[in-house]
Amino acid sequence: MPLTDAAAEVVLDEAFRVGPVPRRLFGSFVEHMGRCVYGGIHEPGHGTADEDGFRRDVLELAGELGASVVRYPGGNFVSGYRWEDGVGPRGDRPVRLDRAWKAVETNQVGTDEFLRWVRRLGAEPMLAVNLGTRGMQEACELLEYCNHPGGTAWSDLRIRNGAREPHDVRLWCLGNEMDGPWQMGHKTAAEYGRVAAEAARGMRRLDPRIELVACGSSHSRMPTFGAWEAEVLEHTYDLVDYVSLHAYYQEHDGDAASFLASAVDMDHMIDAVVATADAVGARRRSRKKIKLSFDEWNVWYQSRFGGEDSLEFADTRALIEDDYSALDAVVVGNLLLALLRHSDRVAIACQAQLVNVIAPIRTEPGGPAWRQSIFDPFALTARHARGDVLQAAVTSPMLPTGRYGDVAQLDATATLAPAPDPSLDPAVPDPAGAALSVFLVNRSPDAPLRTSVRLPRGRWVPVGHLGIAAGEPRVNSAADPDAVRVRYQELPAMRDGVVQVELPAASWSLLRFAEPADRER
Ligand code: AHR
């Protein structure tokens, strides 16, 4: 029976918990591609540059974004990369051709600089090894360089290069998108499975504390999707912790309804990979569960990019610097809901990428850095999704879409934390009390949605309502950096533990509630 006269409703109960919010869900990605590294995080001549040449203004924005993990150095770039080129005195580093993005790679930023930068950010590094043009030997040597304390050629080289203490990198990707014919050293699932298993065995022997990610499919439309994961995991099941997923979304031919339903596709992809991994586990009579690393996801207008073959070799230049609208921000916000509701299996996720290249942060050479529209939903979710994810029971009108059939117009996820973190959330009245965050998305391109939310039992007080709705297709720029931002809204009306809100068409909202410390239970 409906709780109110609202067209859609959400029921939350603290008994229905998916699991703790994994902090690694709010990861990002820095690839040697376009202006992500050079001219993005790194610009030695810039007014804010530190002693390594990294822009402090970009570092500050990356901190505000809440990036918890940063994957590096690729992406397609890693599959032709010689990591040794990027360590040691900068003057001695070779200049090479990067065949992935047809660029001249100066190697002025490499493993040591990146690791110093990521630690300064307060985030965890996730390094990828080259299993395209290289193999187990080079992967093990990089691991030894990074993590072995000293007394061997590779670890002593790190010490000579200025890093006395081991970098202690725990997260390692075994290659990148090895199923894709565009990848340097592209392999069949059987070939990759064998190489990944060999590399994993060697790397684990060097450092048993590492966590390993096997490559899954490059996207769910790959002809080998499913079969690839099954075969790769047959080879690597006992040796890896995660299998990767990648997905990019865009609006096709003005079909905003399908674009707004992109999270439905992400949900399906996650469910399919979980089922495939569990089927392999069942066949092997294994009690182990493989987790998922969604280590590339975002909105990317791929149809505007002519592809690698359209490029000529060049020095650093702008590549796929998509300008994002409020509509894109709503979709990004919704993709985060899909990741959160699967947090029992998706343990890591990296938005691709961090700066300039399909990124929440943009820079101008010698000029300012600013937030794109997609920055706020990410930063606010990273900040306010705390404690446990609650499974939301949603009753919603259905919407027809060209790509995904009928989808629920309303999407919702919530998180419940026993105590808010006052350093993250100064607006909370009682820092010892509980915090509830409710994330809502109205996927209709043109119709608002009256929605009621039944909160879990307790004495909840509304503390904030933030939202963004698609409207004019405006974008942020150096001249107008705040044109498209999430805005504070009127606090929702509450009665008997039920909140009523009118969600604008094509909108993302975050409702925040707090409860005093002497919780009624
Ligand atoms: O993020 C851009 C590219 O997209 C990455 O290099 C690759 O892994 C993916 O296809």
Short mmCIF file of C-alpha atoms and ligand atoms in Angstrom, two decimals:
data_model
loop_
_atom_site.label_atom_id
_atom_site.label_comp_id
_atom_site.label_asym_id
_atom_site.label_seq_id
_atom_site.Cartn_x
_atom_site.Cartn_y
_atom_site.Cartn_z
CA MET A 1 0.00 0.00 0.00
CA PRO A 2 1.48 3.43 -0.92
CA LEU A 3 2.65 5.51 2.07
CA THR A 4 1.61 8.86 0.59
CA ASP A 5 0.13 10.26 -2.59
CA ALA A 6 3.65 10.48 -4.08
CA ALA A 7 4.22 8.94 -7.50
CA ALA A 8 7.32 7.09 -6.31
CA GLU A 9 8.49 5.89 -2.94
CA VAL A 10 11.59 4.64 -1.23
CA VAL A 11 11.59 2.59 1.97
CA LEU A 12 14.76 2.35 4.02
CA ASP A 13 15.36 0.04 6.94
CA GLU A 14 18.58 -0.31 8.85
CA ALA A 15 18.19 -4.11 8.86
CA PHE A 16 18.69 -4.21 5.07
CA ARG A 17 22.41 -3.65 4.77
CA VAL A 18 24.44 -4.46 1.66
CA GLY A 19 27.72 -4.00 3.52
CA PRO A 20 30.26 -1.34 4.47
CA VAL A 21 30.99 1.41 1.94
CA PRO A 22 34.41 0.48 0.49
CA ARG A 23 36.54 3.64 0.51
CA ARG A 24 38.29 2.31 -2.60
CA LEU A 25 35.05 2.85 -4.54
CA PHE A 26 36.02 6.51 -4.94
CA GLY A 27 39.14 5.94 -6.98
CA SER A 28 40.44 7.83 -9.97
CA PHE A 29 42.86 7.22 -12.81
CA VAL A 30 45.97 9.01 -14.08
CA GLU A 31 47.21 7.80 -17.47
CA HIS A 32 50.05 9.06 -19.62
CA MET A 33 47.54 10.24 -22.18
CA GLY A 34 46.81 13.66 -23.65
CA ARG A 35 47.15 16.30 -20.91
CA CYS A 36 46.39 14.13 -17.91
CA VAL A 37 49.99 13.87 -16.63
CA TYR A 38 51.88 16.55 -18.59
CA GLY A 39 49.91 19.79 -18.37
CA GLY A 40 47.48 18.17 -15.93
CA ILE A 41 48.88 17.02 -12.60
CA HIS A 42 52.39 18.07 -13.73
CA GLU A 43 53.42 21.46 -15.08
CA PRO A 44 56.86 22.51 -13.78
CA GLY A 45 56.62 26.13 -14.95
CA HIS A 46 53.23 26.72 -13.34
CA GLY A 47 52.90 29.25 -10.52
CA THR A 48 51.64 26.60 -8.11
CA ALA A 49 54.21 23.91 -9.04
CA ASP A 50 56.00 22.10 -6.20
CA GLU A 51 59.61 20.91 -6.22
CA ASP A 52 58.65 17.88 -8.38
CA GLY A 53 56.78 20.10 -10.86
CA PHE A 54 53.32 19.02 -9.70
CA ARG A 55 50.57 21.64 -9.68
CA ARG A 56 49.39 22.31 -6.13
CA ASP A 57 46.06 23.71 -7.34
CA VAL A 58 45.30 20.40 -9.09
CA LEU A 59 46.42 18.39 -6.07
CA GLU A 60 44.08 20.44 -3.90
CA LEU A 61 41.13 19.81 -6.22
CA ALA A 62 41.95 16.09 -6.37
CA GLY A 63 41.85 16.12 -2.55
CA GLU A 64 38.50 17.90 -2.55
CA LEU A 65 37.22 15.33 -5.05
CA GLY A 66 38.00 12.67 -2.46
CA ALA A 67 39.98 10.37 -4.77
CA SER A 68 40.86 7.44 -2.49
CA VAL A 69 42.84 5.29 -4.96
CA VAL A 70 44.63 6.41 -8.12
CA ARG A 71 45.37 3.92 -10.90
CA TYR A 72 48.57 4.59 -12.94
CA PRO A 73 50.21 4.73 -15.56
CA GLY A 74 47.50 3.35 -17.93
CA GLY A 75 45.28 2.40 -19.60
CA ASN A 76 46.39 1.50 -23.09
CA PHE A 77 49.64 3.36 -22.42
CA VAL A 78 50.90 0.71 -20.00
CA SER A 79 50.88 -2.04 -22.63
CA GLY A 80 53.92 -0.56 -24.39
CA TYR A 81 55.56 1.05 -21.34
CA ARG A 82 59.08 0.36 -20.08
CA TRP A 83 58.88 1.44 -16.46
CA GLU A 84 62.71 1.67 -16.18
CA ASP A 85 62.59 4.65 -18.60
CA GLY A 86 60.75 6.67 -15.96
CA VAL A 87 63.12 6.31 -13.00
CA GLY A 88 66.48 7.85 -12.15
CA PRO A 89 67.91 11.29 -12.94
CA ARG A 90 65.47 13.12 -15.18
CA GLY A 91 68.19 14.30 -17.54
CA ASP A 92 69.13 10.69 -18.34
CA ARG A 93 65.63 9.47 -19.13
CA PRO A 94 64.99 8.45 -22.74
CA VAL A 95 62.38 10.06 -24.96
CA ARG A 96 60.22 7.38 -26.57
CA LEU A 97 57.28 7.05 -28.90
CA ASP A 98 54.11 5.98 -27.12
CA ARG A 99 52.29 3.86 -29.69
CA ALA A 100 49.02 3.71 -27.74
CA TRP A 101 48.20 7.42 -28.05
CA LYS A 102 50.77 8.35 -30.72
CA ALA A 103 52.63 10.70 -28.41
CA VAL A 104 56.22 11.61 -27.66
CA GLU A 105 56.81 10.42 -24.09
CA THR A 106 59.53 12.34 -22.28
CA ASN A 107 59.42 10.16 -19.14
CA GLN A 108 59.80 13.22 -16.93
CA VAL A 109 57.13 11.72 -14.69
CA GLY A 110 57.57 8.09 -13.71
CA THR A 111 56.94 5.64 -10.89
CA ASP A 112 58.78 7.50 -8.09
CA GLU A 113 57.28 10.91 -8.92
CA PHE A 114 53.78 9.46 -9.20
CA LEU A 115 54.08 7.59 -5.92
CA ARG A 116 55.30 10.73 -4.14
CA TRP A 117 52.39 12.67 -5.64
CA VAL A 118 49.74 10.09 -4.73
CA ARG A 119 50.96 9.87 -1.12
CA ARG A 120 50.90 13.68 -0.92
CA LEU A 121 47.29 13.46 -2.05
CA GLY A 122 46.62 11.00 0.75
CA ALA A 123 45.38 8.38 -1.72
CA GLU A 124 46.43 4.81 -2.35
CA PRO A 125 48.36 3.90 -5.51
CA MET A 126 47.15 1.18 -7.87
CA LEU A 127 49.89 0.34 -10.37
CA ALA A 128 49.39 -1.51 -13.64
CA VAL A 129 52.12 -3.73 -15.11
CA ASN A 130 52.77 -4.18 -18.82
CA LEU A 131 51.57 -7.63 -19.90
CA GLY A 132 51.19 -6.51 -23.53
CA THR A 133 54.71 -6.14 -24.88
CA ARG A 134 56.35 -7.48 -21.71
CA GLY A 135 55.72 -10.21 -19.14
CA MET A 136 56.31 -11.76 -15.73
CA GLN A 137 59.99 -10.82 -15.49
CA GLU A 138 59.49 -7.07 -15.92
CA ALA A 139 56.38 -7.11 -13.71
CA CYS A 140 58.35 -8.78 -10.92
CA GLU A 141 61.24 -6.36 -11.34
CA LEU A 142 58.93 -3.37 -10.97
CA LEU A 143 57.39 -4.90 -7.85
CA GLU A 144 60.85 -5.57 -6.43
CA TYR A 145 61.86 -1.98 -7.22
CA CYS A 146 58.78 -0.65 -5.40
CA ASN A 147 58.33 -2.96 -2.43
CA HIS A 148 61.56 -4.78 -1.55
CA PRO A 149 63.30 -3.12 1.44
CA GLY A 150 66.84 -3.12 -0.04
CA GLY A 151 70.00 -5.10 -0.67
CA THR A 152 69.11 -6.15 -4.24
CA ALA A 153 69.88 -4.43 -7.53
CA TRP A 154 66.31 -3.20 -8.12
CA SER A 155 65.54 -2.14 -4.55
CA ASP A 156 68.93 -0.43 -4.17
CA LEU A 157 68.24 1.44 -7.40
CA ARG A 158 65.05 2.80 -5.81
CA ILE A 159 67.05 3.87 -2.75
CA ARG A 160 69.64 5.58 -4.97
CA ASN A 161 66.75 7.32 -6.71
CA GLY A 162 65.72 8.88 -3.41
CA ALA A 163 63.16 6.47 -1.91
CA ARG A 164 64.84 4.90 1.13
CA GLU A 165 61.64 3.28 2.38
CA PRO A 166 59.77 0.80 0.15
CA HIS A 167 56.79 2.34 -1.65
CA ASP A 168 54.64 -0.51 -0.31
CA VAL A 169 52.22 -0.62 -3.24
CA ARG A 170 49.47 -3.14 -2.49
CA LEU A 171 47.17 -2.92 -5.52
CA TRP A 172 48.41 -4.19 -8.88
CA CYS A 173 46.60 -4.54 -12.23
CA LEU A 174 47.83 -7.42 -14.37
CA GLY A 175 47.82 -5.49 -17.66
CA ASN A 176 45.04 -3.47 -19.24
CA GLU A 177 42.18 -4.39 -21.61
CA MET A 178 44.06 -7.36 -23.02
CA ASP A 179 40.89 -8.53 -24.84
CA GLY A 180 40.94 -5.47 -27.12
CA PRO A 181 42.53 -5.71 -30.59
CA TRP A 182 43.66 -2.06 -30.13
CA GLN A 183 45.86 -3.08 -27.20
CA MET A 184 49.64 -3.45 -27.73
CA GLY A 185 50.21 -7.19 -27.32
CA HIS A 186 46.49 -8.04 -27.47
CA LYS A 187 45.91 -11.68 -26.50
CA THR A 188 43.28 -14.39 -26.55
CA ALA A 189 41.75 -15.23 -23.17
CA ALA A 190 43.84 -18.42 -23.00
CA GLU A 191 47.08 -16.57 -23.82
CA TYR A 192 46.35 -13.76 -21.36
CA GLY A 193 45.13 -16.14 -18.65
CA ARG A 194 48.43 -18.00 -18.79
CA VAL A 195 50.58 -14.84 -18.75
CA ALA A 196 48.50 -13.29 -15.95
CA ALA A 197 48.78 -16.48 -13.88
CA GLU A 198 52.55 -16.60 -14.36
CA ALA A 199 52.95 -12.94 -13.43
CA ALA A 200 50.67 -13.37 -10.41
CA ARG A 201 52.64 -16.38 -9.16
CA GLY A 202 55.95 -14.56 -9.47
CA MET A 203 54.68 -11.34 -7.94
CA ARG A 204 53.01 -13.08 -4.98
CA ARG A 205 56.22 -14.93 -4.25
CA LEU A 206 58.03 -11.58 -4.02
CA ASP A 207 55.37 -9.94 -1.87
CA PRO A 208 52.48 -12.03 -0.53
CA ARG A 209 50.63 -8.94 0.76
CA ILE A 210 49.81 -7.59 -2.69
CA GLU A 211 46.30 -7.63 -4.17
CA LEU A 212 45.98 -8.51 -7.85
CA VAL A 213 43.45 -7.53 -10.50
CA ALA A 214 43.01 -9.70 -13.61
CA CYS A 215 41.77 -7.99 -16.78
CA GLY A 216 38.12 -8.51 -17.53
CA SER A 217 36.45 -7.27 -20.71
CA SER A 218 37.03 -3.78 -22.09
CA HIS A 219 33.27 -3.28 -22.20
CA SER A 220 30.14 -5.41 -22.12
CA ARG A 221 29.58 -5.18 -25.90
CA MET A 222 32.86 -7.01 -26.63
CA PRO A 223 32.01 -10.21 -28.53
CA THR A 224 33.96 -12.22 -25.95
CA PHE A 225 32.27 -10.62 -22.89
CA GLY A 226 31.55 -13.35 -20.33
CA ALA A 227 33.55 -16.03 -22.11
CA TRP A 228 36.70 -13.93 -21.59
CA GLU A 229 36.16 -13.56 -17.83
CA ALA A 230 35.36 -17.28 -17.49
CA GLU A 231 38.50 -18.43 -19.28
CA VAL A 232 40.81 -15.89 -17.64
CA LEU A 233 39.52 -16.86 -14.21
CA GLU A 234 39.93 -20.57 -14.95
CA HIS A 235 43.66 -19.77 -15.19
CA THR A 236 43.90 -17.25 -12.37
CA TYR A 237 41.12 -17.96 -9.84
CA ASP A 238 43.37 -18.93 -6.95
CA LEU A 239 45.97 -16.27 -7.77
CA VAL A 240 44.01 -13.02 -8.10
CA ASP A 241 41.65 -11.07 -5.87
CA TYR A 242 39.71 -9.03 -8.42
CA VAL A 243 38.58 -9.05 -12.02
CA SER A 244 38.29 -5.69 -13.79
CA LEU A 245 35.34 -4.03 -15.54
CA HIS A 246 35.42 -0.98 -17.81
CA ALA A 247 32.42 0.99 -19.10
CA TYR A 248 31.92 4.39 -20.71
CA TYR A 249 28.57 6.00 -21.50
CA GLN A 250 27.40 8.83 -23.72
CA GLU A 251 24.20 10.28 -25.13
CA HIS A 252 23.61 8.86 -28.61
CA ASP A 253 21.60 10.83 -31.20
CA GLY A 254 19.79 12.95 -28.61
CA ASP A 255 18.39 9.87 -26.80
CA ALA A 256 18.52 11.39 -23.31
CA ALA A 257 16.18 8.74 -21.84
CA SER A 258 18.60 5.90 -22.63
CA PHE A 259 21.58 7.97 -21.53
CA LEU A 260 19.91 8.72 -18.20
CA ALA A 261 19.38 4.96 -17.76
CA SER A 262 23.11 4.16 -18.17
CA ALA A 263 23.28 2.88 -14.57
CA VAL A 264 20.88 0.09 -15.57
CA ASP A 265 23.54 -1.14 -17.97
CA MET A 266 26.22 -0.84 -15.29
CA ASP A 267 24.00 -2.88 -12.91
CA HIS A 268 23.62 -5.61 -15.56
CA MET A 269 27.33 -5.67 -16.31
CA ILE A 270 28.21 -6.05 -12.63
CA ASP A 271 25.62 -8.80 -12.13
CA ALA A 272 26.88 -10.65 -15.22
CA VAL A 273 30.52 -10.55 -14.09
CA VAL A 274 29.60 -11.63 -10.54
CA ALA A 275 27.60 -14.57 -11.98
CA THR A 276 30.46 -15.54 -14.31
CA ALA A 277 33.08 -15.38 -11.56
CA ASP A 278 30.87 -17.37 -9.19
CA ALA A 279 30.22 -20.00 -11.87
CA VAL A 280 33.98 -20.51 -12.24
CA GLY A 281 34.28 -20.69 -8.45
CA ALA A 282 31.48 -23.26 -8.27
CA ARG A 283 33.10 -25.42 -10.97
CA ARG A 284 36.33 -25.34 -8.98
CA ARG A 285 34.46 -26.09 -5.72
CA SER A 286 36.13 -23.00 -4.31
CA ARG A 287 34.88 -21.09 -1.27
CA LYS A 288 36.75 -18.01 -2.43
CA LYS A 289 34.76 -15.12 -3.95
CA ILE A 290 36.43 -12.98 -6.61
CA LYS A 291 35.66 -9.29 -6.11
CA LEU A 292 35.24 -6.70 -8.83
CA SER A 293 37.44 -3.73 -9.68
CA PHE A 294 35.48 -1.29 -11.88
CA ASP A 295 38.72 0.46 -12.68
CA GLU A 296 37.56 2.57 -15.63
CA TRP A 297 34.13 4.15 -15.76
CA ASN A 298 32.72 7.52 -16.77
CA VAL A 299 30.78 9.48 -19.34
CA TRP A 300 32.91 9.66 -22.50
CA TYR A 301 31.69 10.97 -25.87
CA GLN A 302 33.65 8.33 -27.75
CA SER A 303 31.82 9.11 -30.98
CA ARG A 304 33.59 12.53 -31.03
CA PHE A 305 37.02 10.85 -30.93
CA GLY A 306 38.33 9.63 -34.26
CA GLY A 307 40.30 6.83 -32.58
CA GLU A 308 44.02 6.24 -32.28
CA ASP A 309 44.41 5.68 -36.02
CA SER A 310 43.25 9.23 -36.73
CA LEU A 311 46.22 10.64 -34.75
CA GLU A 312 49.71 11.66 -35.90
CA PHE A 313 52.64 11.33 -33.49
CA ALA A 314 52.93 14.57 -31.52
CA ASP A 315 54.23 16.12 -28.30
CA THR A 316 51.79 16.59 -25.44
CA ARG A 317 48.44 17.69 -26.87
CA ALA A 318 44.82 17.75 -25.78
CA LEU A 319 43.02 14.42 -26.24
CA ILE A 320 39.40 13.61 -25.45
CA GLU A 321 38.88 16.68 -23.25
CA ASP A 322 35.11 16.31 -23.06
CA ASP A 323 33.17 19.28 -21.66
CA TYR A 324 30.50 18.02 -19.30
CA SER A 325 26.96 19.33 -18.85
CA ALA A 326 24.55 18.96 -15.93
CA LEU A 327 22.99 15.98 -17.75
CA ASP A 328 26.40 14.25 -17.70
CA ALA A 329 26.69 15.06 -13.97
CA VAL A 330 23.32 13.37 -13.29
CA VAL A 331 24.47 10.24 -15.14
CA VAL A 332 27.78 10.17 -13.25
CA GLY A 333 25.86 10.53 -9.98
CA ASN A 334 23.63 7.62 -10.96
CA LEU A 335 26.60 5.41 -11.93
CA LEU A 336 27.93 5.95 -8.41
CA LEU A 337 24.62 4.67 -7.03
CA ALA A 338 25.04 1.47 -9.06
CA LEU A 339 28.56 1.00 -7.66
CA LEU A 340 27.39 1.63 -4.10
CA ARG A 341 24.49 -0.80 -4.23
CA HIS A 342 26.93 -3.52 -5.37
CA SER A 343 29.46 -2.76 -2.67
CA ASP A 344 29.28 -6.34 -1.41
CA ARG A 345 31.15 -7.35 -4.61
CA VAL A 346 32.55 -4.18 -6.19
CA ALA A 347 35.48 -3.35 -3.93
CA ILE A 348 37.39 -0.88 -6.12
CA ALA A 349 36.28 1.65 -8.73
CA CYS A 350 38.23 4.30 -10.61
CA GLN A 351 36.62 7.11 -12.52
CA ALA A 352 38.58 7.64 -15.73
CA GLN A 353 40.39 9.96 -15.72
CA LEU A 354 41.39 12.60 -13.12
CA VAL A 355 42.53 15.67 -15.07
CA ASN A 356 41.76 17.01 -18.57
CA VAL A 357 41.22 13.60 -20.25
CA ILE A 358 37.48 12.86 -19.74
CA ALA A 359 37.95 14.31 -16.31
CA PRO A 360 36.27 16.08 -13.40
CA ILE A 361 39.20 18.55 -13.24
CA ARG A 362 40.39 20.74 -16.11
CA THR A 363 43.44 22.98 -16.40
CA GLU A 364 44.76 25.71 -18.60
CA PRO A 365 48.54 25.81 -19.23
CA GLY A 366 49.94 28.52 -16.94
CA GLY A 367 46.35 29.29 -15.92
CA PRO A 368 43.65 28.10 -13.56
CA ALA A 369 42.29 24.66 -12.72
CA TRP A 370 38.53 24.22 -12.36
CA ARG A 371 35.83 21.67 -11.55
CA GLN A 372 33.74 20.22 -14.37
CA SER A 373 30.01 19.55 -13.75
CA ILE A 374 30.73 15.89 -12.91
CA PHE A 375 33.03 16.89 -10.04
CA ASP A 376 30.34 17.66 -7.43
CA PRO A 377 28.26 14.42 -7.54
CA PHE A 378 31.50 12.44 -7.21
CA ALA A 379 32.94 14.58 -4.40
CA LEU A 380 29.67 14.64 -2.46
CA THR A 381 29.15 10.89 -2.78
CA ALA A 382 32.75 10.23 -1.71
CA ARG A 383 32.25 12.52 1.27
CA HIS A 384 28.78 11.53 2.42
CA ALA A 385 28.49 7.83 1.52
CA ARG A 386 29.74 6.51 4.87
CA GLY A 387 29.13 3.54 7.12
CA ASP A 388 26.97 0.84 5.51
CA VAL A 389 25.07 0.84 2.23
CA LEU A 390 21.35 0.29 2.78
CA GLN A 391 19.37 -1.58 0.18
CA ALA A 392 16.52 0.75 -0.85
CA ALA A 393 13.09 -0.70 -1.66
CA VAL A 394 11.92 1.46 -4.57
CA THR A 395 8.43 1.68 -6.06
CA SER A 396 8.55 3.76 -9.20
CA PRO A 397 6.76 4.47 -12.45
CA MET A 398 8.51 2.84 -15.42
CA LEU A 399 10.02 4.71 -18.37
CA PRO A 400 10.49 3.37 -21.90
CA THR A 401 14.06 3.66 -23.26
CA GLY A 402 15.41 2.80 -26.70
CA ARG A 403 18.50 0.97 -25.40
CA TYR A 404 17.43 -0.70 -22.16
CA GLY A 405 13.67 -1.27 -22.50
CA ASP A 406 11.47 -0.16 -19.59
CA VAL A 407 13.47 1.15 -16.64
CA ALA A 408 12.45 2.49 -13.23
CA GLN A 409 12.17 6.29 -13.37
CA LEU A 410 13.47 6.60 -9.81
CA ASP A 411 16.76 5.20 -8.61
CA ALA A 412 17.81 5.35 -4.96
CA THR A 413 20.57 4.17 -2.61
CA ALA A 414 21.34 5.18 0.96
CA THR A 415 24.14 4.90 3.48
CA LEU A 416 23.94 4.85 7.25
CA ALA A 417 26.89 5.72 9.46
CA PRO A 418 26.87 5.22 13.23
CA ALA A 419 28.63 8.54 13.65
CA PRO A 420 29.37 11.28 11.12
CA ASP A 421 32.90 12.51 10.67
CA PRO A 422 32.73 16.16 11.81
CA SER A 423 35.86 17.01 9.87
CA LEU A 424 34.02 15.96 6.71
CA ASP A 425 30.63 17.22 7.68
CA PRO A 426 30.70 20.40 9.81
CA ALA A 427 26.94 20.97 9.27
CA VAL A 428 25.94 17.97 11.39
CA PRO A 429 24.44 19.23 14.68
CA ASP A 430 25.61 16.35 16.91
CA PRO A 431 28.95 14.90 15.86
CA ALA A 432 28.35 11.84 18.03
CA GLY A 433 25.03 10.97 16.39
CA ALA A 434 24.20 8.87 13.34
CA ALA A 435 24.28 10.13 9.75
CA LEU A 436 22.01 9.05 6.92
CA SER A 437 22.62 9.97 3.28
CA VAL A 438 19.92 9.28 0.69
CA PHE A 439 20.87 9.50 -2.98
CA LEU A 440 18.02 9.89 -5.50
CA VAL A 441 17.96 10.11 -9.29
CA ASN A 442 14.95 11.00 -11.43
CA ARG A 443 15.79 9.48 -14.82
CA SER A 444 12.98 11.09 -16.78
CA PRO A 445 14.36 13.62 -19.28
CA ASP A 446 11.23 15.77 -18.99
CA ALA A 447 8.97 14.91 -16.04
CA PRO A 448 9.46 15.81 -12.37
CA LEU A 449 8.76 13.09 -9.83
CA ARG A 450 7.01 13.51 -6.48
CA THR A 451 8.83 11.07 -4.21
CA SER A 452 8.37 9.97 -0.63
CA VAL A 453 11.19 8.45 1.38
CA ARG A 454 10.48 6.45 4.54
CA LEU A 455 13.56 6.81 6.72
CA PRO A 456 14.83 4.03 8.97
CA ARG A 457 13.40 4.11 12.52
CA GLY A 458 14.88 6.99 14.55
CA ARG A 459 14.65 10.72 15.29
CA TRP A 460 16.10 12.04 12.07
CA VAL A 461 16.65 15.74 11.46
CA PRO A 462 17.23 16.97 7.90
CA VAL A 463 20.64 18.68 7.62
CA GLY A 464 21.04 19.25 3.92
CA HIS A 465 19.60 18.81 0.47
CA LEU A 466 21.88 19.18 -2.52
CA GLY A 467 20.95 18.64 -6.11
CA ILE A 468 21.70 19.15 -9.76
CA ALA A 469 19.22 19.00 -12.63
CA ALA A 470 19.86 18.94 -16.36
CA GLY A 471 18.75 22.12 -18.02
CA GLU A 472 20.52 24.38 -20.45
CA PRO A 473 23.47 22.48 -21.93
CA ARG A 474 26.00 24.75 -20.20
CA VAL A 475 29.51 23.71 -19.18
CA ASN A 476 32.12 25.07 -16.77
CA SER A 477 35.16 26.82 -18.19
CA ALA A 478 38.16 28.85 -17.02
CA ALA A 479 36.09 32.00 -17.54
CA ASP A 480 32.93 30.60 -15.90
CA PRO A 481 34.10 27.82 -13.53
CA ASP A 482 30.87 27.60 -11.49
CA ALA A 483 28.24 27.69 -14.23
CA VAL A 484 27.17 24.10 -13.53
CA ARG A 485 27.46 23.13 -9.87
CA VAL A 486 25.40 21.16 -7.37
CA ARG A 487 23.25 23.66 -5.43
CA TYR A 488 21.75 23.70 -1.95
CA GLN A 489 17.99 23.27 -2.03
CA GLU A 490 15.15 23.70 0.40
CA LEU A 491 15.19 21.05 3.10
CA PRO A 492 12.56 18.37 2.53
CA ALA A 493 9.24 18.37 4.38
CA MET A 494 9.06 15.56 7.00
CA ARG A 495 6.18 13.87 8.80
CA ASP A 496 6.19 10.64 10.82
CA GLY A 497 9.57 9.57 9.48
CA VAL A 498 8.50 10.16 5.87
CA VAL A 499 10.10 12.81 3.72
CA GLN A 500 8.46 14.29 0.62
CA VAL A 501 10.49 15.78 -2.21
CA GLU A 502 9.74 16.94 -5.71
CA LEU A 503 12.61 15.70 -7.88
CA PRO A 504 13.11 17.81 -11.03
CA ALA A 505 13.33 16.03 -14.39
CA ALA A 506 16.77 14.51 -15.07
CA SER A 507 18.14 15.23 -11.62
CA TRP A 508 20.50 13.86 -8.95
CA SER A 509 19.86 14.64 -5.29
CA LEU A 510 21.50 14.00 -1.97
CA LEU A 511 19.35 14.27 1.17
CA ARG A 512 21.27 14.25 4.44
CA PHE A 513 19.87 13.53 7.88
CA ALA A 514 21.37 13.34 11.36
CA GLU A 515 20.24 11.77 14.59
CA PRO A 516 21.35 12.79 18.08
CA ALA A 517 23.78 10.55 19.96
CA ASP A 518 21.11 9.16 22.33
CA ARG A 519 19.55 7.22 19.47
CA GLU A 520 16.12 5.70 20.04
CA ARG A 521 16.45 1.97 19.48
O1 AHR B 1 40.64 6.03 -20.40
C1 AHR B 1 40.98 6.06 -21.76
C2 AHR B 1 41.26 4.67 -22.32
O2 AHR B 1 40.06 3.93 -22.33
C3 AHR B 1 42.22 3.80 -21.56
O3 AHR B 1 43.54 4.01 -21.92
C4 AHR B 1 41.81 2.41 -21.96
O4 AHR B 1 42.10 1.46 -20.98
C5 AHR B 1 40.34 2.55 -22.26
O5 AHR B 1 39.98 1.95 -23.45
#
